[in-house]
């Protein structure tokens, strides 16, 4: 394939042939390495939001690249009617680092949550209702979308799936009030990502565990964004010392390659019985090798520890900036999951960062969200923080 098109020529292709369901910046990214990406004109950007949270090891992490290169020339895909070593090894590695459950593999976060929703219903039939949380995000397919308590994403879609009810995030009494004889599960992000990096109290998650145990419900954690080291632990629930019955993973789970997984406790997992669920590409050899290489990279490079140090750096710098600027309402940091709540719209800030060649994100209108790579070097973190600080200072002065 030729890669000689100008940015404008590529943008024109999109205008003509790609469905415009995404807001896209007028930049054509061509290459990436670590926390840097280059566009097709050769301009270089510092990426503090690499791959929308998927590139937790930065762009093109070498062990993942090598594993995929080897595997793609050996066996690309075989169906799940066969065994394959890499999928088995990957399942064991995820199980060993979480709560010892069994894995079902798929290709995305929404699919992992669909599997969790079906498992909960199958496990508890005829109970079928699931409680989820306002501001949560679980994906775009109809089941996961119905679990996503954000009305803006339901508009114009027509009837969503029955059986979901929504509680305010952090409100245990509201959850208790929603539980009835037909409730089978609670599905929650241990830290809400798209909802603005909302970090709950330990008491809230422990309280959910208690309610689930009292009422025979499955406690299901959507760790699609928080999982795989993002928060400085393998999985966010380990920060809160609360173990779910089911956990969903995607985004960073394959180091930037597409992949997803659902882990379920051993006594629950068999409820997803043969014939009741499947994903054609789930756990394919490429994804499995990438998944294994991701976990190995985190371990061999001691990245959980680096992530916690990075976290402190971001927290210190951003809290100091908050003291300086009224513009910043709140700073929320867990690992390298970072939310900066502003008193103004965040989109213009992100646009100005882009002009300064820094990539960031805005969610919930007023929250600047950074999901930097967990192997971001400290000096690059300082560089990015400097650009962001300058943009915010200019905004405050304006
Ligand atoms: C991104 C995300 C999803 C959806 O993942 P896709 O791979 O886009 O389907 C689900 N849950 C959470 C918490 C997410 O951040």
mmCIF file of C-alpha atoms in Angstrom, residues 9 205 212 216 223 269 272 298:
data_model
loop_
_atom_site.group_PDB
_atom_site.id
_atom_site.type_symbol
_atom_site.label_atom_id
_atom_site.label_comp_id
_atom_site.label_asym_id
_atom_site.label_seq_id
_atom_site.Cartn_x
_atom_site.Cartn_y
_atom_site.Cartn_z
ATOM 1 C CA UNK A 9 -6.231 13.677 0.281
ATOM 2 C CA UNK A 205 -17.485 -0.767 46.308
ATOM 3 C CA UNK A 212 -24.579 -8.569 46.228
ATOM 4 C CA UNK A 216 -27.458 -13.464 45.796
ATOM 5 C CA UNK A 223 -12.493 -2.990 33.967
ATOM 6 C CA UNK A 269 -18.258 -19.603 34.696
ATOM 7 C CA UNK A 272 -22.064 -19.829 30.108
ATOM 8 C CA UNK A 298 4.374 -4.909 32.326
#
